[in-house]
XYZ file of C-alpha atoms in Angstrom:
348
model
C 51.209 114.287 57.740
C 55.158 113.092 57.408
C 55.157 115.560 54.478
C 53.923 118.337 56.666
C 56.089 117.397 59.617
C 59.292 117.435 57.257
C 58.074 120.881 55.772
C 57.832 122.242 59.180
C 61.281 120.951 60.488
C 62.894 122.382 57.504
C 61.361 125.629 57.977
C 62.399 125.677 61.655
C 65.938 125.005 60.811
C 65.867 127.536 58.093
C 64.732 130.085 60.844
C 67.309 129.116 63.318
C 69.812 129.589 60.623
C 68.546 132.909 59.705
C 68.202 134.049 63.337
C 71.823 133.141 64.216
C 73.115 135.089 61.131
C 71.144 138.023 62.242
C 72.743 137.884 65.670
C 76.231 137.706 64.130
C 75.474 140.733 62.301
C 73.964 143.048 65.094
C 75.968 141.727 68.035
C 78.470 144.385 69.391
C 81.790 143.398 68.190
C 84.685 143.457 71.251
C 86.585 146.893 71.263
C 90.386 146.190 70.901
C 92.568 147.969 73.831
C 94.164 151.187 72.757
C 97.793 150.914 71.632
C 100.293 151.282 74.668
C 101.603 154.973 74.551
C 105.050 155.412 72.906
C 107.883 155.365 75.352
C 109.442 158.691 75.502
C 113.243 158.990 75.073
C 115.201 158.489 78.239
C 116.395 162.007 78.822
C 117.123 161.184 82.765
C 118.563 157.960 82.830
C 118.154 157.430 86.700
C 114.638 157.400 87.896
C 113.979 159.558 91.137
C 114.592 157.706 94.173
C 117.280 159.245 95.994
C 116.847 162.605 97.791
C 118.779 164.643 95.592
C 116.708 163.424 92.477
C 113.491 163.858 94.472
C 114.461 167.497 95.079
C 115.198 168.281 91.404
C 112.771 166.309 89.428
C 113.431 165.991 85.513
C 109.802 167.760 85.405
C 111.672 171.028 86.479
C 112.886 172.167 83.389
C 115.676 174.494 83.384
C 115.349 178.418 83.191
C 114.267 179.221 79.608
C 114.266 175.473 78.588
C 117.041 173.189 77.223
C 117.985 175.383 74.312
C 119.178 178.036 76.976
C 121.554 175.609 78.920
C 124.800 174.024 77.895
C 127.924 171.913 78.757
C 130.848 173.615 77.571
C 134.534 172.786 77.384
C 137.558 175.053 77.357
C 140.278 173.683 75.757
C 143.802 175.016 75.837
C 145.710 172.185 75.175
C 145.692 169.472 72.437
C 145.874 166.803 74.979
C 142.411 167.612 76.608
C 140.726 168.043 73.071
C 139.796 164.179 73.146
C 138.537 164.326 76.615
C 135.977 167.073 75.666
C 135.019 164.890 72.814
C 134.450 161.768 74.969
C 132.177 164.056 77.291
C 129.806 164.846 74.192
C 129.942 161.251 72.882
C 128.145 160.303 76.258
C 125.981 163.032 75.976
C 124.590 162.197 72.592
C 124.319 158.344 73.437
C 122.476 159.231 76.765
C 120.261 161.828 74.714
C 121.045 164.948 77.103
C 119.087 167.808 75.730
C 121.133 170.295 76.886
C 123.434 172.345 74.414
C 127.111 171.472 73.649
C 130.011 174.105 73.089
C 133.947 173.757 72.817
C 136.002 177.081 73.255
C 139.590 176.647 71.746
C 142.338 178.792 70.781
C 141.611 180.644 67.519
C 145.479 180.189 66.854
C 144.912 176.600 66.200
C 142.667 177.698 62.770
C 145.593 180.219 61.895
C 148.035 177.324 62.037
C 145.907 174.804 60.324
C 145.537 177.533 57.396
C 149.348 177.296 56.904
C 150.146 180.804 58.441
C 152.540 179.390 60.746
C 154.830 176.345 60.952
C 153.045 172.882 60.956
C 152.324 171.728 64.528
C 152.262 168.007 64.901
C 149.354 168.184 66.955
C 147.065 170.523 65.048
C 146.063 168.091 62.549
C 144.404 165.565 65.387
C 142.916 168.490 67.393
C 141.091 169.697 64.108
C 140.107 166.238 63.176
C 138.662 165.789 66.795
C 136.934 169.035 66.745
C 135.150 168.300 63.368
C 134.036 165.165 64.665
C 132.506 166.826 67.693
C 130.496 169.232 65.265
C 129.543 166.592 62.841
C 128.850 163.494 65.058
C 127.817 165.323 68.538
C 126.321 168.646 67.376
C 128.841 170.678 69.264
C 129.423 174.343 68.573
C 132.750 175.378 68.159
C 133.976 178.804 69.200
C 137.365 179.581 68.524
C 138.489 182.552 71.044
C 141.600 184.902 71.509
C 143.784 184.804 74.624
C 142.276 187.174 77.407
C 145.785 187.786 79.016
C 149.422 187.903 78.234
C 151.425 186.922 81.149
C 155.062 187.211 81.695
C 157.124 185.711 78.836
C 154.296 186.485 76.107
C 152.286 183.429 77.214
C 148.836 183.333 76.053
C 146.224 182.696 78.748
C 142.347 181.662 78.370
C 141.127 182.213 81.853
C 138.016 180.365 83.197
C 135.996 183.517 83.322
C 135.988 183.568 79.514
C 132.954 181.094 79.686
C 130.841 183.945 81.622
C 131.099 185.658 78.062
C 128.657 183.139 76.671
C 125.555 185.411 77.581
C 123.333 183.694 75.151
C 122.849 180.879 77.675
C 121.283 181.024 81.002
C 123.293 178.257 82.828
C 126.567 176.475 82.102
C 128.205 173.247 83.245
C 131.976 173.164 82.969
C 133.965 169.812 84.091
C 137.533 170.643 84.542
C 139.800 168.138 82.629
C 140.048 165.097 82.982
C 137.008 162.923 83.720
C 134.736 160.420 82.912
C 131.027 160.697 82.468
C 129.085 157.653 83.369
C 125.363 158.709 83.685
C 124.421 162.156 82.530
C 121.197 161.960 84.943
C 122.629 163.657 87.526
C 124.667 166.338 85.640
C 121.493 167.257 83.868
C 119.732 168.217 87.101
C 122.297 170.851 87.709
C 120.847 172.749 85.275
C 117.715 173.297 87.684
C 119.851 174.097 91.013
C 119.246 177.479 92.311
C 122.413 180.040 91.962
C 122.840 183.071 94.125
C 126.130 183.666 92.420
C 127.696 183.750 88.833
C 130.003 180.680 89.532
C 129.294 177.857 91.985
C 131.347 174.867 92.352
C 130.702 171.255 93.485
C 133.362 169.269 95.242
C 133.822 165.709 94.779
C 133.036 164.845 98.483
C 133.562 165.462 102.090
C 136.911 163.455 101.837
C 138.307 165.445 99.060
C 142.091 166.705 99.567
C 141.742 170.037 98.344
C 138.904 172.615 97.891
C 138.955 172.929 94.036
C 135.509 171.946 92.736
C 135.214 168.950 90.341
C 132.114 170.687 88.514
C 131.707 174.403 87.947
C 128.374 175.587 87.323
C 128.196 179.403 85.628
C 125.482 182.008 85.060
C 126.629 183.947 82.247
C 126.167 187.628 81.812
C 128.105 190.293 80.143
C 128.245 192.208 83.489
C 129.573 189.101 85.237
C 132.030 188.761 82.595
C 133.350 192.290 82.611
C 133.665 192.326 86.427
C 135.336 188.828 86.661
C 137.868 189.900 83.999
C 138.843 193.092 85.571
C 139.589 191.570 88.873
C 142.141 189.259 87.286
C 145.810 189.833 88.388
C 147.552 191.448 85.215
C 150.895 189.864 85.693
C 150.053 186.214 86.276
C 146.824 183.792 86.192
C 146.696 180.614 88.280
C 144.020 178.335 87.499
C 143.964 175.992 90.633
C 144.041 179.303 92.745
C 141.245 180.744 90.847
C 139.128 177.391 91.096
C 139.874 177.393 94.775
C 138.169 180.701 95.000
C 134.781 179.606 93.541
C 132.089 179.399 96.375
C 131.313 175.581 96.706
C 127.648 174.360 96.957
C 127.086 173.878 100.622
C 123.487 172.329 100.694
C 123.823 169.596 98.337
C 122.401 166.405 100.131
C 124.353 163.560 101.540
C 124.103 161.534 98.331
C 126.227 163.839 96.522
C 128.376 160.974 95.129
C 125.449 160.126 92.848
C 126.501 163.423 91.077
C 130.254 163.601 91.384
C 132.976 161.628 92.541
C 137.073 161.655 92.471
C 139.339 159.005 92.186
C 141.722 160.357 94.814
C 139.027 160.000 97.300
C 138.646 156.507 96.711
C 141.604 155.838 99.063
C 139.392 157.121 101.738
C 136.644 154.421 101.267
C 136.203 151.830 103.806
C 135.224 148.096 103.406
C 131.465 148.798 103.023
C 132.226 150.364 99.660
C 131.083 148.564 96.658
C 132.641 149.159 93.390
C 129.447 147.704 91.400
C 127.374 150.236 93.193
C 129.991 153.140 92.760
C 129.501 152.607 88.842
C 125.976 152.454 88.542
C 125.220 155.456 90.707
C 127.795 158.042 89.842
C 127.275 160.391 87.155
C 130.903 161.854 86.814
C 134.148 160.765 87.756
C 136.788 163.614 87.957
C 140.124 161.892 87.523
C 143.052 163.402 89.476
C 145.285 161.558 91.577
C 148.679 162.604 93.186
C 151.793 161.546 91.631
C 149.823 160.359 88.416
C 150.178 162.730 85.062
C 146.429 162.049 83.947
C 144.729 159.347 82.620
C 145.555 160.228 78.874
C 149.186 159.295 79.861
C 150.667 155.523 80.048
C 151.820 155.707 83.729
C 154.479 153.574 85.305
C 153.796 150.650 87.498
C 155.621 152.641 90.354
C 153.042 155.592 89.941
C 149.938 153.363 89.792
C 150.767 151.182 92.821
C 151.473 154.406 94.593
C 148.352 156.252 93.624
C 145.606 153.435 93.584
C 143.494 152.393 96.661
C 144.566 149.972 99.173
C 141.328 148.312 99.900
C 140.168 145.691 97.379
C 136.713 147.252 96.306
C 137.878 150.904 96.223
C 140.844 149.665 94.153
C 138.796 147.757 91.703
C 136.589 150.854 91.017
C 139.752 152.921 90.577
C 141.120 150.558 88.003
C 137.782 150.408 86.166
C 137.610 154.206 85.770
C 141.155 154.300 84.334
C 140.350 151.406 81.962
C 137.041 152.739 80.857
C 138.826 155.937 80.129
C 141.482 154.331 78.088
C 138.955 152.554 76.053
C 136.647 155.553 75.352
C 139.958 157.408 74.466
C 140.405 154.745 71.663
C 136.839 154.040 70.588
C 135.610 157.585 70.261
C 139.204 159.552 69.438
C 141.286 156.601 67.863
C 144.130 157.634 70.148
C 146.147 155.329 72.290
C 147.553 156.388 75.731
C 150.401 159.347 75.595
C 153.871 158.117 76.632
C 154.999 159.687 79.905
C 157.298 162.478 79.408
C 161.092 161.772 80.483
C 160.941 164.350 83.361
C 157.622 162.777 84.510
C 155.738 165.891 85.066
C 156.301 168.099 81.821
C 153.409 168.734 79.873
C 153.575 167.205 76.342
C 151.794 170.347 74.801
C 153.791 173.203 76.704
């Protein structure tokens, strides 16, 4: 009897082990959750939230796609080559999908080839242009002057940008300025335009009617018409800019697209410097009595131009300091010494 009981228990244990083994084999295995979707590159740094961004969402691709729109800089002076390079450095860093173009005087190439006396600024400008093409994927386009004014001076009017008919839309940023966030600027490629040129002012408080950003819709016809309308004896860039129609229906939060340092003088105690830096896409740097952010201005000029209130003054100083640091980091250039006369152009 004992032997029979032990045999029964052994068989029972063996049976239970076999059953458990079979259950383990045929039991459905838990399905691992799918891996998270890869994060797309951030081409629009500021998520929709302001009315401006709600109206022109990142999903609204420019007409013809990103290959048909471009940021373009027309540099006529050696002083402004670095400014263009700084712009494209930010576009590259923040992964803007728009194309990039620099137009510059073809005479610089001829001088660099030794056909004219060596210009001390030529080597620096050519180095920066090569850097723009190599590091920031900028298309370089040398151009001949379109006008010869009294005295034989060569003129490269802004209407030359309309000749870039391979693009459906261009964004031009008059020098000098500082790009903080490409989000709002990229959205400008989707704005509707009824004219070939459209300007965006820095704000309601701006002292002048000249735009801080210019949108262009290039075409051969628009270029020819605009070129024929230029005065034959003289060309005034500021006057030309002031005649560009300004965008009238940009929402109230236009400050999130463009601001101007001179308008900071009009800000009240509610202004916040940190919010200004975080929410503004582009700052046009222009102040009465200041030669420009490329120059080492005197203490007297700075004290006269800067805002009186604390927070606007902090934002103003931050913009100039960021520009100085970027000029050194991107171009390897320190500030230019102020000309003796105070207002002469070093590249004249």
